[in-house]
Tab-separated table of C-alpha atoms and ligand atoms in Angstrom:
chain	number	residue	atom	x	y	z
A	1	MET	CA	-19.876	-5.393	-18.350
A	2	ARG	CA	-22.179	-8.410	-18.663
A	3	PRO	CA	-22.352	-10.074	-15.225
A	4	HIS	CA	-22.295	-13.832	-14.962
A	5	ILE	CA	-25.231	-13.656	-12.584
A	6	ALA	CA	-27.737	-10.992	-11.523
A	7	LEU	CA	-29.013	-11.732	-8.021
A	8	LEU	CA	-32.517	-10.276	-7.860
A	9	HIS	CA	-34.492	-9.705	-4.681
A	10	PRO	CA	-38.251	-9.495	-5.378
A	11	PRO	CA	-40.823	-7.539	-3.378
A	12	SER	CA	-43.373	-9.704	-1.582
A	13	LEU	CA	-45.976	-8.341	-4.033
A	14	PHE	CA	-45.319	-6.332	-7.193
A	15	ASP	CA	-48.829	-4.934	-7.408
A	16	PHE	CA	-49.196	-3.916	-3.763
A	17	ARG	CA	-50.292	-0.401	-4.735
A	18	GLU	CA	-53.298	-1.765	-6.620
A	19	LEU	CA	-54.047	-4.577	-4.151
A	20	LYS	CA	-53.698	-2.257	-1.134
A	21	PRO	CA	-52.881	-5.071	1.319
A	22	ARG	CA	-53.104	-4.202	5.005
A	23	HIS	CA	-50.020	-6.181	6.015
A	24	GLY	CA	-48.140	-3.448	7.858
A	25	LEU	CA	-48.326	-5.228	11.191
A	26	ALA	CA	-46.226	-8.043	9.724
A	27	THR	CA	-43.162	-5.825	9.565
A	28	ALA	CA	-43.869	-3.443	12.445
A	29	THR	CA	-41.122	-4.958	14.610
A	30	VAL	CA	-38.471	-5.630	11.956
A	31	ALA	CA	-37.959	-2.126	10.547
A	32	SER	CA	-38.760	-3.255	7.022
A	33	SER	CA	-41.450	-1.937	4.695
A	34	PRO	CA	-44.372	-4.307	3.992
A	35	VAL	CA	-42.739	-5.465	0.718
A	36	PHE	CA	-40.007	-7.119	2.849
A	37	GLU	CA	-37.146	-5.398	1.112
A	38	TYR	CA	-34.222	-6.928	3.033
A	39	TYR	CA	-32.428	-9.356	0.789
A	40	PRO	CA	-31.058	-12.554	2.367
A	41	LEU	CA	-27.567	-12.425	3.847
A	42	GLY	CA	-26.715	-15.181	1.360
A	43	PHE	CA	-26.505	-12.521	-1.390
A	44	LEU	CA	-23.428	-11.146	0.371
A	45	THR	CA	-21.759	-14.531	0.856
A	46	LEU	CA	-22.481	-15.365	-2.803
A	47	LEU	CA	-21.084	-12.005	-3.939
A	48	GLU	CA	-17.857	-12.597	-2.023
A	49	TYR	CA	-17.430	-16.260	-2.986
A	50	LEU	CA	-18.203	-15.785	-6.673
A	51	GLU	CA	-16.006	-12.701	-7.064
A	52	ARG	CA	-13.207	-14.549	-5.246
A	53	HIS	CA	-13.577	-17.207	-7.951
A	54	SER	CA	-13.456	-14.676	-10.824
A	55	PHE	CA	-17.175	-14.328	-11.588
A	56	ASP	CA	-18.946	-11.003	-12.028
A	57	VAL	CA	-22.024	-10.550	-9.890
A	58	ARG	CA	-24.735	-7.911	-9.926
A	59	ILE	CA	-26.997	-7.548	-6.882
A	60	PHE	CA	-30.262	-5.840	-7.748
A	61	ASN	CA	-32.775	-5.285	-4.958
A	62	LEU	CA	-36.005	-4.737	-6.891
A	63	ALA	CA	-38.017	-4.687	-3.658
A	64	VAL	CA	-36.339	-1.470	-2.475
A	65	LYS	CA	-36.887	0.172	-5.853
A	66	VAL	CA	-40.527	-0.838	-6.078
A	67	ALA	CA	-41.207	0.274	-2.495
A	68	ARG	CA	-39.504	3.649	-2.839
A	69	SER	CA	-40.857	4.814	-6.167
A	70	ARG	CA	-44.269	4.546	-7.716
A	71	ARG	CA	-42.647	5.324	-11.072
A	72	PHE	CA	-40.071	2.516	-10.935
A	73	ASP	CA	-40.684	0.151	-13.852
A	74	ALA	CA	-39.473	-3.346	-12.837
A	75	ARG	CA	-39.917	-4.777	-16.342
A	76	LYS	CA	-37.814	-2.023	-17.892
A	77	ALA	CA	-35.126	-2.515	-15.234
A	78	VAL	CA	-34.989	-6.279	-15.897
A	79	ARG	CA	-34.889	-5.607	-19.667
A	80	LYS	CA	-31.720	-3.582	-19.227
A	81	LEU	CA	-29.913	-6.377	-17.361
A	82	GLU	CA	-27.977	-8.827	-19.466
A	83	PRO	CA	-26.572	-11.515	-17.192
A	84	MET	CA	-25.639	-15.049	-18.167
A	85	VAL	CA	-28.125	-16.249	-15.479
A	86	PHE	CA	-30.818	-14.604	-13.369
A	87	GLY	CA	-30.741	-15.659	-9.702
A	88	VAL	CA	-33.994	-15.027	-7.827
A	89	ASP	CA	-34.192	-15.558	-4.069
A	90	LEU	CA	-37.111	-17.354	-2.497
A	91	HIS	CA	-35.709	-17.567	0.978
A	92	TRP	CA	-38.606	-16.227	3.034
A	93	LEU	CA	-41.981	-17.538	1.999
A	94	VAL	CA	-43.524	-14.054	1.969
A	95	HIS	CA	-41.839	-13.657	-1.442
A	96	ALA	CA	-43.727	-16.633	-2.939
A	97	ASP	CA	-45.812	-14.410	-5.204
A	98	GLY	CA	-43.231	-11.719	-5.957
A	99	ALA	CA	-40.474	-14.242	-6.787
A	100	LEU	CA	-42.604	-16.126	-9.301
A	101	GLN	CA	-43.852	-12.889	-10.867
A	102	LEU	CA	-40.245	-11.787	-11.203
A	103	ALA	CA	-39.241	-15.092	-12.816
A	104	ARG	CA	-42.014	-14.564	-15.380
A	105	ILE	CA	-40.782	-11.050	-16.166
A	106	CYS	CA	-37.198	-12.337	-16.572
A	107	LYS	CA	-38.345	-15.043	-18.999
A	108	GLU	CA	-40.569	-12.710	-20.992
A	109	GLU	CA	-37.833	-10.121	-21.368
A	110	HIS	CA	-34.941	-12.569	-21.876
A	111	PRO	CA	-36.313	-15.930	-23.074
A	112	GLY	CA	-32.800	-17.288	-23.635
A	113	VAL	CA	-31.429	-16.489	-20.179
A	114	PRO	CA	-31.898	-19.225	-17.565
A	115	VAL	CA	-33.626	-18.411	-14.280
A	116	LEU	CA	-32.216	-19.946	-11.106
A	117	PHE	CA	-33.931	-20.033	-7.707
A	118	GLY	CA	-32.311	-20.439	-4.284
A	119	GLY	CA	-33.115	-19.955	-0.605
A	120	LEU	CA	-34.728	-22.017	2.127
A	121	SER	CA	-38.304	-21.809	0.789
A	122	ALA	CA	-37.132	-22.566	-2.781
A	123	SER	CA	-35.301	-25.609	-1.401
A	124	TYR	CA	-38.322	-26.821	0.523
A	125	TYR	CA	-40.663	-26.391	-2.472
A	126	HIS	CA	-38.185	-27.425	-5.187
A	127	ARG	CA	-40.500	-30.077	-6.687
A	128	GLU	CA	-43.402	-27.650	-7.027
A	129	LEU	CA	-41.241	-24.733	-8.115
A	130	ILE	CA	-39.432	-26.557	-10.923
A	131	GLN	CA	-42.815	-27.202	-12.585
A	132	SER	CA	-43.026	-23.489	-13.405
A	133	PRO	CA	-42.130	-22.770	-17.063
A	134	HIS	CA	-40.244	-19.704	-15.791
A	135	VAL	CA	-37.844	-21.647	-13.556
A	136	ASP	CA	-34.871	-23.529	-15.052
A	137	TYR	CA	-32.698	-24.309	-12.057
A	138	ILE	CA	-33.025	-24.572	-8.281
A	139	LEU	CA	-30.069	-24.855	-5.948
A	140	ARG	CA	-31.164	-26.525	-2.718
A	141	GLY	CA	-29.742	-26.145	0.745
A	142	ASP	CA	-28.352	-23.529	3.100
A	143	SER	CA	-24.944	-23.373	1.389
A	144	THR	CA	-24.983	-22.812	-2.353
A	145	GLU	CA	-21.797	-20.789	-2.895
A	146	GLN	CA	-19.698	-23.618	-4.314
A	147	PRO	CA	-22.541	-25.358	-6.215
A	148	LEU	CA	-23.402	-22.023	-7.862
A	149	ALA	CA	-19.801	-21.540	-8.990
A	150	ASP	CA	-19.923	-25.098	-10.412
A	151	LEU	CA	-23.151	-24.289	-12.245
A	152	LEU	CA	-21.741	-21.072	-13.733
A	153	ARG	CA	-18.677	-22.996	-14.968
A	154	ALA	CA	-20.903	-25.616	-16.562
A	155	LEU	CA	-22.989	-22.938	-18.280
A	156	GLN	CA	-19.871	-21.128	-19.494
A	157	SER	CA	-18.505	-24.266	-21.086
A	158	GLY	CA	-21.868	-25.431	-22.412
A	159	ASP	CA	-21.769	-28.681	-20.411
A	160	GLU	CA	-24.819	-30.352	-18.879
A	161	PRO	CA	-24.792	-29.577	-15.118
A	162	VAL	CA	-24.911	-33.259	-14.164
A	163	ALA	CA	-22.130	-32.900	-11.588
A	164	VAL	CA	-23.446	-29.799	-9.795
A	165	PRO	CA	-24.461	-30.903	-6.291
A	166	ASN	CA	-27.887	-29.928	-4.915
A	167	LEU	CA	-29.110	-28.804	-8.363
A	168	VAL	CA	-32.620	-29.433	-9.658
A	169	TRP	CA	-32.895	-28.791	-13.399
A	170	LYS	CA	-34.630	-29.817	-16.603
A	171	ARG	CA	-33.320	-31.908	-19.479
A	172	ASP	CA	-35.649	-31.738	-22.518
A	173	GLY	CA	-38.535	-30.824	-20.217
A	174	GLN	CA	-37.814	-33.690	-17.777
A	175	VAL	CA	-36.907	-32.774	-14.202
A	176	VAL	CA	-33.507	-34.003	-13.009
A	177	GLU	CA	-32.599	-33.948	-9.304
A	178	ASN	CA	-28.857	-34.111	-8.742
A	179	PRO	CA	-27.800	-35.633	-5.383
A	180	PHE	CA	-28.242	-33.358	-2.389
A	181	SER	CA	-24.671	-33.899	-1.302
A	182	TYR	CA	-23.250	-30.471	-0.457
A	183	GLN	CA	-23.896	-29.423	3.150
A	184	PRO	CA	-20.491	-28.403	4.506
A	185	GLU	CA	-19.658	-28.421	8.180
A	186	LEU	CA	-16.854	-25.864	7.858
A	187	LEU	CA	-18.302	-22.950	5.884
A	188	ASP	CA	-16.000	-21.368	3.313
A	189	VAL	CA	-18.005	-18.132	3.291
A	190	ARG	CA	-17.243	-14.512	4.100
A	191	ILE	CA	-19.130	-11.263	4.239
A	192	ASP	CA	-16.928	-8.527	2.904
A	193	TYR	CA	-18.597	-5.132	3.097
A	194	ARG	CA	-15.686	-3.649	1.117
A	195	ARG	CA	-16.923	-5.633	-1.850
A	196	THR	CA	-20.433	-4.340	-1.205
A	197	ILE	CA	-19.147	-0.779	-1.284
A	198	ARG	CA	-17.228	-1.419	-4.518
A	199	HIS	CA	-20.426	-2.914	-5.907
A	200	ILE	CA	-22.390	0.200	-4.904
A	201	LEU	CA	-19.829	2.421	-6.659
A	202	ARG	CA	-19.620	0.253	-9.761
A	203	TYR	CA	-23.382	0.233	-10.293
A	204	ARG	CA	-24.058	3.638	-8.732
A	205	ASP	CA	-26.799	2.047	-6.684
A	206	LEU	CA	-26.644	2.677	-2.948
A	207	ARG	CA	-30.067	1.717	-1.656
A	208	GLY	CA	-30.356	-1.316	-3.904
A	209	ASN	CA	-27.257	-2.837	-2.336
A	210	LEU	CA	-27.500	-2.047	1.363
A	211	LEU	CA	-29.255	-4.544	3.597
A	212	THR	CA	-31.222	-1.713	5.159
A	213	GLY	CA	-31.435	0.318	1.952
A	214	TYR	CA	-35.055	1.369	2.303
A	215	GLN	CA	-34.561	3.373	5.475
A	216	TRP	CA	-30.873	4.115	5.270
A	217	PRO	CA	-29.364	6.267	6.798
A	218	ALA	CA	-32.094	6.638	9.455
A	219	TYR	CA	-31.800	2.945	10.213
A	220	ALA	CA	-28.721	0.852	9.543
A	221	PHE	CA	-26.969	-2.174	10.907
A	222	ASN	CA	-24.436	-4.752	9.771
A	223	MET	CA	-24.924	-8.468	10.071
A	224	THR	CA	-22.407	-11.202	10.089
A	225	LEU	CA	-22.864	-14.936	9.853
A	226	PHE	CA	-21.922	-17.232	12.706
A	227	CYS	CA	-23.469	-20.554	11.684
A	228	ARG	CA	-25.956	-22.340	9.458
A	229	GLY	CA	-28.446	-24.888	10.783
A	230	CYS	CA	-28.975	-23.596	14.326
A	231	LEU	CA	-29.196	-26.346	16.943
A	232	MET	CA	-31.978	-24.710	18.965
A	233	ASN	CA	-35.084	-26.055	17.231
A	234	CYS	CA	-37.529	-23.261	18.099
A	235	LEU	CA	-40.951	-24.509	17.000
A	236	THR	CA	-41.656	-22.191	14.061
A	237	CYS	CA	-38.133	-21.699	12.672
A	238	GLY	CA	-37.168	-23.211	9.318
A	239	GLY	CA	-33.453	-22.499	9.729
A	240	THR	CA	-32.795	-25.196	12.311
A	241	ASN	CA	-30.518	-28.193	11.982
A	242	TRP	CA	-33.595	-30.417	12.054
A	243	ALA	CA	-35.458	-28.434	9.374
A	244	LEU	CA	-32.451	-28.358	7.067
A	245	GLY	CA	-31.775	-32.064	7.483
A	246	ARG	CA	-28.244	-31.334	8.621
A	247	SER	CA	-26.256	-33.819	10.627
A	248	LYS	CA	-24.002	-31.099	12.078
A	249	LEU	CA	-23.966	-27.372	12.622
A	250	GLY	CA	-22.344	-25.437	9.751
A	251	VAL	CA	-19.624	-23.304	11.373
A	252	ARG	CA	-16.986	-20.768	10.477
A	253	ASP	CA	-13.357	-20.451	11.444
A	254	PRO	CA	-13.367	-18.106	14.503
A	255	GLU	CA	-10.216	-16.268	13.328
A	256	ILE	CA	-11.753	-15.501	9.919
A	257	LEU	CA	-15.022	-14.456	11.548
A	258	ALA	CA	-13.201	-12.160	13.995
A	259	ASP	CA	-11.262	-10.566	11.104
A	260	GLU	CA	-14.506	-10.035	9.235
A	261	ILE	CA	-16.202	-8.399	12.239
A	262	LEU	CA	-13.263	-6.059	12.786
A	263	SER	CA	-12.984	-5.021	9.159
A	264	THR	CA	-16.727	-4.336	9.096
A	265	GLN	CA	-16.349	-2.127	12.173
A	266	GLU	CA	-13.584	-0.158	10.479
A	267	LEU	CA	-15.898	0.633	7.567
A	268	THR	CA	-19.011	1.790	9.362
A	269	PRO	CA	-20.014	3.395	12.651
A	270	HIS	CA	-22.971	1.028	13.037
A	271	GLY	CA	-22.941	-2.008	15.281
A	272	VAL	CA	-22.339	-5.524	14.008
A	273	GLY	CA	-24.926	-8.175	14.856
A	274	VAL	CA	-23.859	-11.782	15.438
A	275	PRO	CA	-27.042	-13.859	15.048
A	276	GLY	CA	-27.080	-17.462	16.311
A	277	ASP	CA	-25.919	-18.206	19.818
A	278	ILE	CA	-22.106	-18.415	19.721
A	279	ARG	CA	-22.199	-20.992	22.539
A	280	GLN	CA	-23.168	-23.513	19.874
A	281	HIS	CA	-19.579	-23.785	18.675
A	282	GLU	CA	-16.288	-23.088	20.458
A	283	PRO	CA	-17.302	-19.757	22.044
A	284	ASP	CA	-13.923	-19.469	23.811
A	285	ARG	CA	-12.034	-19.447	20.519
A	286	LEU	CA	-14.221	-16.686	19.014
A	287	ILE	CA	-14.123	-14.603	22.198
A	288	ASP	CA	-10.347	-14.938	22.359
A	289	ALA	CA	-9.971	-14.064	18.652
A	290	LEU	CA	-12.103	-10.944	19.127
A	291	ARG	CA	-10.388	-9.905	22.360
A	292	ARG	CA	-6.961	-10.015	20.673
A	293	ARG	CA	-8.211	-7.700	17.930
A	294	LYS	CA	-9.490	-5.110	20.447
A	295	PRO	CA	-12.765	-3.979	18.839
A	296	THR	CA	-13.963	-0.564	19.944
A	297	ARG	CA	-17.470	-0.422	18.489
A	298	PRO	CA	-20.593	-2.269	19.748
A	299	LEU	CA	-21.003	-5.931	18.977
A	300	SER	CA	-24.424	-7.345	19.465
A	301	PHE	CA	-24.794	-11.023	20.412
A	302	GLU	CA	-27.929	-13.105	20.238
A	303	LEU	CA	-28.337	-15.614	23.063
A	304	SER	CA	-30.935	-18.379	22.969
A	305	GLY	CA	-31.138	-18.328	26.760
A	306	PRO	CA	-29.445	-16.758	29.769
A	307	GLY	CA	-25.669	-16.774	29.648
A	308	GLY	CA	-24.928	-16.651	33.367
A	309	GLU	CA	-22.424	-14.335	34.992
A	310	GLU	CA	-19.316	-16.286	34.051
A	311	PHE	CA	-20.119	-16.372	30.320
A	312	LEU	CA	-21.285	-12.740	30.266
A	313	ARG	CA	-18.024	-11.702	31.929
A	314	GLU	CA	-16.157	-13.497	29.150
A	315	LEU	CA	-18.218	-11.676	26.496
A	316	ALA	CA	-17.636	-8.355	28.263
A	317	SER	CA	-13.886	-9.026	28.262
A	318	ILE	CA	-13.893	-8.552	24.467
A	319	GLY	CA	-14.001	-4.826	25.113
A	320	PRO	CA	-17.112	-2.938	23.959
A	321	PRO	CA	-20.113	-2.720	26.339
A	322	LEU	CA	-22.327	-5.803	26.249
A	323	ASP	CA	-25.232	-5.720	23.792
A	324	ILE	CA	-27.380	-8.835	24.211
A	325	HIS	CA	-30.530	-9.923	22.359
A	326	MET	CA	-32.682	-12.616	23.949
A	327	SER	CA	-36.111	-14.015	23.127
A	328	PRO	CA	-37.835	-15.249	26.276
A	329	GLU	CA	-41.026	-15.477	24.108
A	330	SER	CA	-43.353	-15.337	27.140
A	331	HIS	CA	-43.314	-14.427	30.809
A	332	ASP	CA	-44.880	-17.876	31.354
A	333	GLU	CA	-42.106	-20.406	31.851
A	334	GLU	CA	-44.268	-23.338	30.772
A	335	LEU	CA	-45.175	-21.664	27.457
A	336	ARG	CA	-41.519	-20.797	26.946
A	337	ARG	CA	-40.580	-24.421	27.482
A	338	ARG	CA	-43.296	-25.519	25.060
A	339	TYR	CA	-41.796	-23.254	22.396
A	340	GLY	CA	-38.368	-24.827	22.903
A	341	ARG	CA	-36.659	-22.664	25.534
A	342	GLY	CA	-36.486	-24.194	28.967
A	343	TYR	CA	-35.266	-21.578	31.427
A	344	GLY	CA	-36.817	-19.595	34.253
A	345	ASN	CA	-37.405	-15.868	34.720
A	346	GLU	CA	-35.021	-15.764	37.647
A	347	ARG	CA	-32.036	-16.596	35.430
A	348	LEU	CA	-33.219	-14.165	32.750
A	349	GLU	CA	-33.530	-11.346	35.268
A	350	ALA	CA	-30.155	-12.146	36.830
A	351	ASP	CA	-28.602	-11.763	33.353
A	352	LEU	CA	-30.333	-8.421	32.828
A	353	ASP	CA	-29.067	-7.146	36.178
A	354	PHE	CA	-25.536	-8.145	35.295
A	355	ILE	CA	-25.596	-6.749	31.740
A	356	LEU	CA	-26.988	-3.366	32.783
A	357	ARG	CA	-24.761	-3.033	35.850
A	358	ALA	CA	-21.779	-3.733	33.608
A	359	GLY	CA	-22.748	-0.750	31.410
A	360	GLY	CA	-24.282	-2.807	28.610
A	361	LYS	CA	-27.713	-2.957	27.041
A	362	ALA	CA	-30.228	-5.660	26.244
A	363	PHE	CA	-33.212	-6.333	24.029
A	364	LEU	CA	-35.993	-8.839	24.776
A	365	PHE	CA	-38.425	-10.295	22.291
A	366	PHE	CA	-41.804	-11.776	23.240
A	367	LEU	CA	-43.900	-13.935	20.934
A	368	ILE	CA	-47.620	-14.147	20.227
A	369	GLY	CA	-48.903	-17.450	18.867
A	370	ILE	CA	-47.391	-20.098	21.122
A	371	PRO	CA	-49.662	-23.124	21.517
A	372	GLY	CA	-51.540	-22.895	24.803
A	373	GLN	CA	-51.111	-19.108	24.951
A	374	THR	CA	-54.320	-17.134	25.524
A	375	ARG	CA	-55.178	-13.468	25.108
A	376	ALA	CA	-54.805	-12.966	28.875
A	377	SER	CA	-51.392	-14.609	28.801
A	378	VAL	CA	-50.212	-12.338	25.967
A	379	MET	CA	-51.261	-9.309	27.999
A	380	GLU	CA	-49.432	-10.669	31.046
A	381	SER	CA	-46.291	-10.885	28.918
A	382	VAL	CA	-46.729	-7.191	28.100
A	383	ASP	CA	-47.207	-6.485	31.832
A	384	TYR	CA	-43.993	-8.374	32.537
A	385	ALA	CA	-42.081	-6.504	29.818
A	386	GLU	CA	-43.473	-3.211	31.141
A	387	ARG	CA	-42.266	-3.957	34.674
A	388	LEU	CA	-38.783	-4.836	33.449
A	389	LEU	CA	-38.531	-1.825	31.133
A	390	GLU	CA	-39.773	0.682	33.709
A	391	HIS	CA	-37.610	-0.733	36.479
A	392	HIS	CA	-34.346	-0.903	34.521
A	393	ASN	CA	-34.721	2.203	32.368
A	394	ALA	CA	-35.362	4.307	35.493
A	395	ARG	CA	-31.857	3.368	36.600
A	396	TYR	CA	-30.151	2.808	33.242
A	397	PRO	CA	-31.968	5.082	30.744
A	398	GLY	CA	-32.336	3.649	27.262
A	399	LYS	CA	-30.540	0.412	28.094
A	400	LEU	CA	-33.319	-2.177	28.124
A	401	ASP	CA	-35.706	-2.441	25.178
A	402	ALA	CA	-38.310	-5.040	24.236
A	403	ASN	CA	-40.970	-5.845	21.669
A	404	ILE	CA	-43.708	-8.353	20.977
A	405	SER	CA	-45.172	-9.802	17.773
A	406	PRO	CA	-46.525	-12.980	16.209
A	407	PRO	CA	-44.343	-14.809	13.652
A	408	LEU	CA	-45.943	-12.965	10.742
A	409	PRO	CA	-47.375	-13.872	8.439
A	410	PHE	CA	-46.093	-17.441	8.089
A	411	ILE	CA	-44.510	-20.066	10.237
A	412	ASP	CA	-41.606	-21.496	8.242
A	413	PRO	CA	-42.000	-24.514	5.997
A	414	GLY	CA	-39.815	-27.307	7.314
A	415	SER	CA	-40.118	-26.146	10.925
A	416	LEU	CA	-41.334	-28.505	13.642
A	417	ALA	CA	-44.651	-26.631	13.811
A	418	PHE	CA	-45.117	-26.906	10.037
A	419	GLU	CA	-44.204	-30.572	9.819
A	420	ARG	CA	-45.985	-31.734	12.980
A	421	PRO	CA	-48.788	-29.228	13.514
A	422	GLU	CA	-51.128	-31.441	15.504
A	423	GLU	CA	-48.423	-32.722	17.799
A	424	THR	CA	-47.085	-29.221	18.486
A	425	GLY	CA	-50.455	-27.418	18.837
A	426	TYR	CA	-50.814	-25.637	15.460
A	427	ARG	CA	-53.379	-25.766	12.663
A	428	LEU	CA	-52.230	-24.884	9.151
A	429	PHE	CA	-54.146	-23.074	6.411
A	430	ALA	CA	-51.667	-23.719	3.607
A	431	ARG	CA	-49.146	-26.402	2.769
A	432	SER	CA	-48.117	-25.832	-0.857
A	433	LEU	CA	-46.298	-22.944	-2.479
A	434	ALA	CA	-49.373	-22.137	-4.597
A	435	GLU	CA	-51.522	-21.944	-1.473
A	436	HIS	CA	-49.064	-19.559	0.161
A	437	ARG	CA	-49.032	-17.360	-2.974
A	438	LYS	CA	-52.784	-17.140	-2.690
A	439	LEU	CA	-52.616	-16.243	1.008
A	440	MET	CA	-50.106	-13.446	0.368
A	441	ARG	CA	-52.571	-11.785	-1.993
A	442	GLN	CA	-55.304	-11.510	0.650
A	443	PRO	CA	-55.751	-7.881	1.683
A	444	ASP	CA	-56.594	-8.513	5.354
A	445	LEU	CA	-53.696	-9.905	7.393
A	446	ARG	CA	-56.154	-12.136	9.278
A	447	ASP	CA	-56.615	-14.122	6.045
A	448	VAL	CA	-52.901	-14.221	5.248
A	449	LEU	CA	-51.597	-16.158	8.270
A	450	ASN	CA	-50.780	-19.776	7.432
A	451	PHE	CA	-51.395	-20.917	10.998
A	452	GLU	CA	-53.435	-20.669	14.139
A	453	THR	CA	-52.849	-22.310	17.500
A	454	ASP	CA	-54.895	-24.611	19.700
A	455	THR	CA	-55.883	-21.573	21.775
A	456	LEU	CA	-55.980	-18.592	19.358
A	457	SER	CA	-57.625	-18.373	15.935
A	458	ARG	CA	-56.051	-16.326	13.126
A	459	ALA	CA	-58.358	-13.394	13.791
A	460	GLU	CA	-57.653	-13.574	17.517
A	461	ILE	CA	-53.899	-13.628	16.903
A	462	ILE	CA	-54.106	-10.411	14.865
A	463	ASP	CA	-56.538	-8.767	17.271
A	464	VAL	CA	-54.482	-9.520	20.362
A	465	ALA	CA	-51.288	-8.637	18.463
A	466	GLY	CA	-52.742	-5.209	17.633
A	467	GLU	CA	-53.647	-4.633	21.264
A	468	ALA	CA	-50.372	-5.939	22.704
A	469	MET	CA	-48.165	-4.153	20.177
A	470	GLU	CA	-49.959	-0.863	20.688
A	471	ARG	CA	-49.449	-1.196	24.421
A	472	MET	CA	-45.745	-1.973	23.895
A	473	ILE	CA	-45.390	1.165	21.759
A	474	GLY	CA	-46.802	3.184	24.668
A	475	VAL	CA	-44.484	1.517	27.188
A	476	ARG	CA	-41.439	2.073	24.972
A	477	GLU	CA	-42.408	5.703	24.403
A	478	ARG	CA	-42.793	6.295	28.149
A	479	CYS	CA	-39.394	4.736	28.750
A	480	GLY	CA	-37.806	6.980	26.111
A	481	LEU	CA	-37.019	4.051	23.788
A	482	LEU	CA	-39.208	5.049	20.867
A	483	LYS	CA	-39.604	8.593	19.683
A	484	GLY	CA	-41.395	10.885	17.254
A	485	LYS	CA	-42.044	9.612	13.782
A	486	TRP	CA	-40.853	6.069	14.591
A	487	ALA	CA	-43.550	5.697	17.242
A	488	ASP	CA	-46.161	7.200	14.908
A	489	ARG	CA	-45.117	4.894	12.090
A	490	GLU	CA	-45.289	1.755	14.247
A	491	ARG	CA	-48.631	2.796	15.706
A	492	ALA	CA	-50.090	3.428	12.235
A	493	ARG	CA	-49.050	-0.035	11.019
A	494	VAL	CA	-50.492	-1.732	14.069
A	495	LEU	CA	-53.785	0.129	13.867
A	496	GLU	CA	-54.174	-0.420	10.119
A	497	ALA	CA	-53.801	-4.207	10.355
A	498	ALA	CA	-55.684	-4.552	13.622
A	499	SER	CA	-58.669	-2.672	12.197
A	500	GLY	CA	-58.815	-4.994	9.177
A	501	GLY	CA	-59.011	-1.882	7.025
A	502	ARG	CA	-62.015	-0.462	8.839
A	503	ALA	CA	-59.937	2.326	10.424
B	1	LIG	S1	-35.306	-18.831	15.890
B	1	LIG	FE1	-34.464	-20.401	17.311
B	1	LIG	S2	-33.916	-22.142	16.013
B	1	LIG	FE2	-34.186	-20.369	14.645
B	1	LIG	S3	-32.140	-19.499	14.402
B	1	LIG	FE3	-33.117	-18.386	16.118
B	1	LIG	S4	-32.512	-19.540	17.967
B	1	LIG	FE4	-32.087	-20.862	16.200
């Protein structure tokens, strides 16, 4: 069957085997290979929305294929696809080079098939991107489900896509920017893993369709979507309300979200992650909707700051043991405030006590590369994490985990740090898409970073990251949180990047 659209996820670099980049540190804490093979969650919302509106969709994760097999021929694979449109994601900027290489391959193999780009980085760089002869359309914004269906209808009927909101396109070589008018407050999106499974069976392609396909089944999780345009405004994040130019948070109906979470839990033994702090929108309604459905498997919630006993009790009343992710960023409360999170360690530690006493577990993330942060301060954050991990895991084995990393390799375009570097304490090494493509092709991670801070240079960030991350691996091993080949793998990535290839 000829799909209406093939959604292609590119590797960060196609020729990484020849280039031999030492970028492993960049993915050491996110369980991804250095080609960044996770496709954006938007692929799953697009799959569901488009199929619900009678379109055929093919998801093809080229990054997983390229990473797993030296013999995989991306050009041959693209040649075999015959969609009405190719959809390439440029969501995370690390794919700047791979996405444009992929667009070129699509055009060379199928000159008559239009190539569409989407994702947050594609939206930010739409004016630069549309200049490429290999790019025909760009759909801007965080919500492109309905505009994409409109575009497919226009293409089917041979009409000019003049009425498709958020679309950037070309008419006789001239760029046309349709109004950026679609940014819904109530999101008509769903993630339906049943569809994903049907998709896997239809195309006999397991790893190419699972979010965690590269390492599956050793590592697997399910994500859901709570909101778009987070209200938190962390300095380096490009997914914030401010960065997206939203006037309001994009939210979902709590009953639909609760149904989705439960049906996901019925399909798979793995936990379901709910990213984005649910306190941003009617938490009581979601908690109540979940409680009524009596989930039995773990649900992991991300909180942007301490919840306090009353809220944590409410979360615990849903049923499964609490599983909370928090990012205090630093042990230093002033640095934490500077990054956008104004709370003290006392409240954080009170939350940990409550969560662990209640039989739950927690994960803490610390950040390297906050303006004003020095090498000594980074190491004090590791000391702080070590104290917490040793103290709590002695009493509640395996229940408190933590990690530390810089935002690698790029701070997000559109973020406060990217738009106001001097005011926020950053210095940038690249602004344009072309400059970021060039950075991605540097072999040494020290030359890839698009930023440094007022207190740490790029080289210092990587050096201190290597040291801090290696120490964290040791702490986590001692606390029984990291074992065997996983510890070896993380250590190898850290050492490779930290040595600049001299190891
Ligand atoms: S990094 Fe901060 S701003 Fe971005 S989604 Fe997470 S909490 Fe929101």
